PDB file of C-alpha atoms in Angstrom:
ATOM      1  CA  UNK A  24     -56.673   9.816 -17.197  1.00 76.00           C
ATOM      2  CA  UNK A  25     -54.084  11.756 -19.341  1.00 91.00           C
ATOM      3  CA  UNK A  26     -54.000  13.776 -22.246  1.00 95.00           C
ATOM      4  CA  UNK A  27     -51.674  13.752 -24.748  1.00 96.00           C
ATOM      5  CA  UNK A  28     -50.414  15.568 -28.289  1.00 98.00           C
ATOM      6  CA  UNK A  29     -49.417  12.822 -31.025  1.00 97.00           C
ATOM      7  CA  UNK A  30     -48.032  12.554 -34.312  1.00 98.00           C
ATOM      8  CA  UNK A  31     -49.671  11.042 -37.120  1.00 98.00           C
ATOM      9  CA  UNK A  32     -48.399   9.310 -40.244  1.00 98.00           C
ATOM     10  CA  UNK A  33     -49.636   9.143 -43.881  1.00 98.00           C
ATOM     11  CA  UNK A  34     -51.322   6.082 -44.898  1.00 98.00           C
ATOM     12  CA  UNK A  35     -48.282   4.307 -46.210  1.00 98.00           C
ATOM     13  CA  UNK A  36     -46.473   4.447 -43.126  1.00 98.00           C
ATOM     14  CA  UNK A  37     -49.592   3.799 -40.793  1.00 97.00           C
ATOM     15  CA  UNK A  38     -49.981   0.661 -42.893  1.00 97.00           C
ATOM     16  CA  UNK A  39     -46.702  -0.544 -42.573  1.00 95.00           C
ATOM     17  CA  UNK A  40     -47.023  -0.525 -38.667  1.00 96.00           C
ATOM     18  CA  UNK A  41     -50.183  -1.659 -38.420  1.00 95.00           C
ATOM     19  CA  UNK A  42     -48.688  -4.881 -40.459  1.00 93.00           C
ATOM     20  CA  UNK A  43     -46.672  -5.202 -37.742  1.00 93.00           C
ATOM     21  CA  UNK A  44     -49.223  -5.256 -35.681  1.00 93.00           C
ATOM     22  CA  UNK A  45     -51.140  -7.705 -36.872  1.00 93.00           C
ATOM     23  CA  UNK A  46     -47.797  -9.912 -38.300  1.00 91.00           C
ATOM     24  CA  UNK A  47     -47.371 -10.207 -33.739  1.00 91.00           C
ATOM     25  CA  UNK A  48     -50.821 -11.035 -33.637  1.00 92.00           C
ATOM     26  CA  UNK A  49     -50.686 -14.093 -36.324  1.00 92.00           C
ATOM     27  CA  UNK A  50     -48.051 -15.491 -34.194  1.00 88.00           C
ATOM     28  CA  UNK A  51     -50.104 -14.895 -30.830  1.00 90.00           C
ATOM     29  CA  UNK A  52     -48.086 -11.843 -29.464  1.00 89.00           C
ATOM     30  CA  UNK A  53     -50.383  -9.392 -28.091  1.00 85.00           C
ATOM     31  CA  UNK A  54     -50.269  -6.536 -29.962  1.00 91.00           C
ATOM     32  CA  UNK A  55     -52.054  -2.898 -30.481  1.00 91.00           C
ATOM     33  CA  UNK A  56     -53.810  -4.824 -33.251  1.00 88.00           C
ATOM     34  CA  UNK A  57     -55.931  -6.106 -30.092  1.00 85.00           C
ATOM     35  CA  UNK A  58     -56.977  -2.966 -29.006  1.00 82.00           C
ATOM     36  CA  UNK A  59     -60.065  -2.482 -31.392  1.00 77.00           C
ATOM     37  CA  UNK A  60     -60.796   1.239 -30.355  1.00 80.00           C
ATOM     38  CA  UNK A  61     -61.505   3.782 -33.477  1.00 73.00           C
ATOM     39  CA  UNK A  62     -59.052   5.984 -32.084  1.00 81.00           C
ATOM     40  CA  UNK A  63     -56.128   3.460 -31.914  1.00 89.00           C
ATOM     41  CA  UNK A  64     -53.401   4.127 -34.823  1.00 95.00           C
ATOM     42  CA  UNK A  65     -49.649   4.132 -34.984  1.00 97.00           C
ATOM     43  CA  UNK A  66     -48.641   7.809 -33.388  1.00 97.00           C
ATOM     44  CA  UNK A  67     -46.075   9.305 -31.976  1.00 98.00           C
ATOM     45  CA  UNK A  68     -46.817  10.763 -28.862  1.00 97.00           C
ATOM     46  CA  UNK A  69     -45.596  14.186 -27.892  1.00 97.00           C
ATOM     47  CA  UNK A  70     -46.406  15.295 -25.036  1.00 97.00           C
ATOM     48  CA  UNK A  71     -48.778  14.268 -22.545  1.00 96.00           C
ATOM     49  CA  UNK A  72     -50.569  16.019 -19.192  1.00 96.00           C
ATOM     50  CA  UNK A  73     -52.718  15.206 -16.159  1.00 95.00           C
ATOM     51  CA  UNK A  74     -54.806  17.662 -17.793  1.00 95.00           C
ATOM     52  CA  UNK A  75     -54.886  20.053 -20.910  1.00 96.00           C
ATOM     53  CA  UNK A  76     -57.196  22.428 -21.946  1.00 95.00           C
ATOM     54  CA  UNK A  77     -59.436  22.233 -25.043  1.00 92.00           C
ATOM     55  CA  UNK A  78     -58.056  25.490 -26.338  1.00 96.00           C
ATOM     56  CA  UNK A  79     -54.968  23.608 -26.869  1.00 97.00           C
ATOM     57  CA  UNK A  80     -56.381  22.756 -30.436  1.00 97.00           C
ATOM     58  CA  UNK A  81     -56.293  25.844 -31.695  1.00 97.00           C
ATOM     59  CA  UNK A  82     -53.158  26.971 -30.561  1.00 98.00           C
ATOM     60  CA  UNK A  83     -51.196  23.850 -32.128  1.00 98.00           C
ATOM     61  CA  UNK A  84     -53.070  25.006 -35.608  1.00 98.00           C
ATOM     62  CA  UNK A  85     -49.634  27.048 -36.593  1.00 97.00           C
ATOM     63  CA  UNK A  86     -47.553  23.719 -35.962  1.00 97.00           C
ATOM     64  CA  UNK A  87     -48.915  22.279 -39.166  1.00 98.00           C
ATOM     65  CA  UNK A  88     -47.160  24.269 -41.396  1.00 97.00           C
ATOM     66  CA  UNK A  89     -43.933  22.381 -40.511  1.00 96.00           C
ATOM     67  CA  UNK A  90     -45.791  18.971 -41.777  1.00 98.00           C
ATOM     68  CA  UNK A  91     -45.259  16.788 -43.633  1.00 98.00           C
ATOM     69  CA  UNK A  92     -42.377  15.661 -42.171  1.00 98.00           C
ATOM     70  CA  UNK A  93     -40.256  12.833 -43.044  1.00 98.00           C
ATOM     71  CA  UNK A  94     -39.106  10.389 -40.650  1.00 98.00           C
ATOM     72  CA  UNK A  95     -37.639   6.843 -40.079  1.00 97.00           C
ATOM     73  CA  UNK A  96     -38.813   4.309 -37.778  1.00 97.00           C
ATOM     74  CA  UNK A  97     -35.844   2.099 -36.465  1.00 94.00           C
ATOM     75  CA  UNK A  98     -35.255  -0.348 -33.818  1.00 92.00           C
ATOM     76  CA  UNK A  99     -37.046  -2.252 -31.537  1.00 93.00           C
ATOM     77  CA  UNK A 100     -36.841  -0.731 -28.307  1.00 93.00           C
ATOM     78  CA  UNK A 101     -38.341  -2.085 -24.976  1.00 94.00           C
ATOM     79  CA  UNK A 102     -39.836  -0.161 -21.682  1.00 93.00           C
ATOM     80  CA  UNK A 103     -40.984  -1.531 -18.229  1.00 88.00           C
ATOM     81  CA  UNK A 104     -39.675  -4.867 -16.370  1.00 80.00           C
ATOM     82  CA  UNK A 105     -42.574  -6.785 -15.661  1.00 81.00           C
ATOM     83  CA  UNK A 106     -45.053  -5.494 -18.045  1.00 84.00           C
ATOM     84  CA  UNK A 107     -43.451  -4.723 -21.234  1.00 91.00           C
ATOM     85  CA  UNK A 108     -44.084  -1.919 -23.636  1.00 94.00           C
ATOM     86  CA  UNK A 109     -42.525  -3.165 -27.235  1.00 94.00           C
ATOM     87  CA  UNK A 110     -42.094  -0.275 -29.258  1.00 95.00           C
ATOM     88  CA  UNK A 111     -39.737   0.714 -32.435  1.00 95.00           C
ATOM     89  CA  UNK A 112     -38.012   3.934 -31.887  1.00 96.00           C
ATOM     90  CA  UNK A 113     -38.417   6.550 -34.554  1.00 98.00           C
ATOM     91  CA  UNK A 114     -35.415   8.424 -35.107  1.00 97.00           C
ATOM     92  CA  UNK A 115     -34.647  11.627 -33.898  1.00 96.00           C
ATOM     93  CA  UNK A 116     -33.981  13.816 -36.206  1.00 97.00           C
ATOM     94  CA  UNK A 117     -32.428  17.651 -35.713  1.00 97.00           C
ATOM     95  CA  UNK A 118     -36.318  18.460 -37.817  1.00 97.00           C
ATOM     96  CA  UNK A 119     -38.402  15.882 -35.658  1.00 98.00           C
ATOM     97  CA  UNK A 120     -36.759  17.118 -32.275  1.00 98.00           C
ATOM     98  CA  UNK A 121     -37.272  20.733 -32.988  1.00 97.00           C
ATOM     99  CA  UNK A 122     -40.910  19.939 -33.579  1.00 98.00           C
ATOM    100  CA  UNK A 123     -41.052  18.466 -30.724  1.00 98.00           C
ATOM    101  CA  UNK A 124     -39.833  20.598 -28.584  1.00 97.00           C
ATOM    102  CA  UNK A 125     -41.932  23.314 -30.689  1.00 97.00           C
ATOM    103  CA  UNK A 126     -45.278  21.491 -29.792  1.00 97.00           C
ATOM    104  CA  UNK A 127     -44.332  21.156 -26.344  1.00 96.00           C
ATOM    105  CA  UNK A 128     -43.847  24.588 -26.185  1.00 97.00           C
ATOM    106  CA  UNK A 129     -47.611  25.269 -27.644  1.00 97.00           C
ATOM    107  CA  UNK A 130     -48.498  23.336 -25.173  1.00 97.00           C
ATOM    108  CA  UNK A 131     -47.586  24.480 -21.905  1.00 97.00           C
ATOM    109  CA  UNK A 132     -49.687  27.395 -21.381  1.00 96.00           C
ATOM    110  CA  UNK A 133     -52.702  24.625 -21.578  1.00 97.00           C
ATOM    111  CA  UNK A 134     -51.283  22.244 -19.365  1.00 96.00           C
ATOM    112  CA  UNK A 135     -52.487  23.504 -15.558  1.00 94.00           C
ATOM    113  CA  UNK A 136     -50.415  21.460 -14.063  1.00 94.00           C
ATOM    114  CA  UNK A 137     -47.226  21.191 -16.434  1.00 93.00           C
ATOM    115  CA  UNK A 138     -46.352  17.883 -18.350  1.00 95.00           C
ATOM    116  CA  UNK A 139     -45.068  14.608 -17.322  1.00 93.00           C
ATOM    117  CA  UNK A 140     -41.889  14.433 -17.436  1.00 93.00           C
ATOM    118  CA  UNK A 141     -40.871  12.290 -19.728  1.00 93.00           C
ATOM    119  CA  UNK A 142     -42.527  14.564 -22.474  1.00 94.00           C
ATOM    120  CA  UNK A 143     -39.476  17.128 -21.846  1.00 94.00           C
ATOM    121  CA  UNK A 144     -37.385  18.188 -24.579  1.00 95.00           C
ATOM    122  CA  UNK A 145     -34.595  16.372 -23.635  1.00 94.00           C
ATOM    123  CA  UNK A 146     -36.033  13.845 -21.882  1.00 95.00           C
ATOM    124  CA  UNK A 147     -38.495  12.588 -24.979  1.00 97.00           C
ATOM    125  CA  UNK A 148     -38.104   9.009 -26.633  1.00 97.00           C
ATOM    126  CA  UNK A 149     -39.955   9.252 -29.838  1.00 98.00           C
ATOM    127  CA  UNK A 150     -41.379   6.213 -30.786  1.00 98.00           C
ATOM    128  CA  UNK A 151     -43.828   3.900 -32.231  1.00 97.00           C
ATOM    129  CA  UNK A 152     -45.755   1.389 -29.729  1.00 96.00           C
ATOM    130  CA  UNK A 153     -46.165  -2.181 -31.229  1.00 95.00           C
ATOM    131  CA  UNK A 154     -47.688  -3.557 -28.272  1.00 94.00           C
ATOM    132  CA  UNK A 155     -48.277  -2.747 -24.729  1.00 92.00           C
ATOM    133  CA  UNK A 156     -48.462  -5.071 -21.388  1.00 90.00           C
ATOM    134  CA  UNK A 157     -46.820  -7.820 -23.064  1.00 89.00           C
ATOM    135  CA  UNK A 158     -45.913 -10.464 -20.788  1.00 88.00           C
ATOM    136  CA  UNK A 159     -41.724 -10.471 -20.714  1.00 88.00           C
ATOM    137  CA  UNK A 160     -41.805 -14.814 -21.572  1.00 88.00           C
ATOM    138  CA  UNK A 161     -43.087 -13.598 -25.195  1.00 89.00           C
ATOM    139  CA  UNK A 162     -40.188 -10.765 -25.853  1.00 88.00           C
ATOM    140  CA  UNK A 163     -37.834 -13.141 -27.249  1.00 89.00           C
ATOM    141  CA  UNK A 164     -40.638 -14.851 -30.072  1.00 87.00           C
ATOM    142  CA  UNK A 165     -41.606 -10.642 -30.588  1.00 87.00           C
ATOM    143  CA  UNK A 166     -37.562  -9.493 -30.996  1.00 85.00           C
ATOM    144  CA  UNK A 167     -36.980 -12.709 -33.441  1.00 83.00           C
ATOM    145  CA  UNK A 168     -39.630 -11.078 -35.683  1.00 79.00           C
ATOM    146  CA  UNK A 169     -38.575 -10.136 -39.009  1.00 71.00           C
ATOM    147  CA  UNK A 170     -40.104  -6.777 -38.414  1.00 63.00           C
ATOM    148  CA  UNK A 171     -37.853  -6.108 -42.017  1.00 66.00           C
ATOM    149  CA  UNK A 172     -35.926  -2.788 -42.126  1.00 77.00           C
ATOM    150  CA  UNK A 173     -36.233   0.622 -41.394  1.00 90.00           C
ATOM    151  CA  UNK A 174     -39.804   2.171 -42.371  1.00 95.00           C
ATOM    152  CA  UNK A 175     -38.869   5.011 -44.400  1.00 96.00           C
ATOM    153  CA  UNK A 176     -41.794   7.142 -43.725  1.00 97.00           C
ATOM    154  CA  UNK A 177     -43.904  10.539 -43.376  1.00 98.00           C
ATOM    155  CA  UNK A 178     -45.524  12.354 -40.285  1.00 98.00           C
ATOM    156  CA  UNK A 179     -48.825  14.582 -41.536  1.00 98.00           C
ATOM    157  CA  UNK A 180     -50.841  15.235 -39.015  1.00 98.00           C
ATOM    158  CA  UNK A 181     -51.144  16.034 -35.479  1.00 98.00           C
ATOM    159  CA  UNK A 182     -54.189  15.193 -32.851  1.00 97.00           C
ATOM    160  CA  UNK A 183     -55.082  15.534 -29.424  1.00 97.00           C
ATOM    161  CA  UNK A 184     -56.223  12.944 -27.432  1.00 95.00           C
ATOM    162  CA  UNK A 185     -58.563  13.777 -24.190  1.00 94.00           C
ATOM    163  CA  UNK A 186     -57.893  10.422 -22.069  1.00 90.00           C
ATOM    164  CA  UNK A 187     -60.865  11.710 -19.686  1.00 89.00           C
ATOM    165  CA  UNK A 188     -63.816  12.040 -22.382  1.00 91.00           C
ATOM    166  CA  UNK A 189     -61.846   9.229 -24.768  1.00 91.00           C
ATOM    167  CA  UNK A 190     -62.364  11.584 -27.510  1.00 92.00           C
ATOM    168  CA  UNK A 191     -59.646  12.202 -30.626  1.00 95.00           C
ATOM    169  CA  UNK A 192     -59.376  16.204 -31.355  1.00 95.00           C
ATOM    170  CA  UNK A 193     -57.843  16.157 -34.512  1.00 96.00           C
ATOM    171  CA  UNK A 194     -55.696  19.461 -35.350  1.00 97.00           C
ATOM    172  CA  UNK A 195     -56.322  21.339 -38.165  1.00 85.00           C
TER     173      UNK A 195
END
């Protein structure tokens, strides 16, 4: 398993994904509405390692002066071929980039065996996932959604997510 940093939103903005979520669902698009785990919520994942120490944690503490941030969720955007990951891309700002790039930084020193690259300043897509494995005959009913405009929105928190143990460490 992995583990990864991610971004949180405030409650506004969490509920306006997680409308999304469910508005795919209604229409029987799998969604992350499906995935009933407590620890599933709209994030925006920063970085993510093989492995990463617990110590981690405390190190990222200093990062949460720079919150809250405010940020705008866009576009649909869409990774993979087969199995499709449909996500909405939340715009990088000069502010949500240098974060980035800042938490990655934390980071490193508690990542044995570095990050995966596509977690690389430079190399990172931030965005929001609205559903994963979907299969690619139900993209067109999920792009004709009237997913509405940009979410104008707020990130406030940051967690870290132990894939091995399945247990949410949240920052601060």
């Amino acid at each position: 398993m992995v583990h990864s940093v991610e971004m949180l939103f405030d409650a506004e903005t969490e509920a306006a994904v997680e409308r999304i979520w469910h508005d795919m669902m209604a229409l029987g698009i799998r969604s992350q509405a499906a995935h009933r785990s407590p620890s599933n919520r709209p994030h925006i994942t920063v970085t993510v390692a093989e492995q990463m120490a617990d110590t981690v944690d405390a190190a990222l503490r200093p990062a949460l002066a720079r919150l809250p941030l405010e940020c705008r969720i866009g576009a649909p955007m869409v990774f993979g071929v087969r199995s499709i990951t449909l996500v909405r891309l939340v715009v990088p700002s000069a502010e949500l980039l240098d974060l980035q790039a800042d938490v990655h930084r934390i980071c490193l020193a508690h990542m044995p065996d570095g990050p995966l690259a596509h977690t690389e300043p430079g190399q990172w897509t931030p965005h929001v996932t609205l559903a994963r494995r979907m299969p690619p005959d139900q993209l067109p009913q999920a792009l004709a959604l009237p997913v509405g405009a940009e979410i104008r929105g707020r990130i406030t928190g940051l967690r870290h997510w132990d894939g091995n143990t399945k247990v949410v460490h949240p920052i601060g």
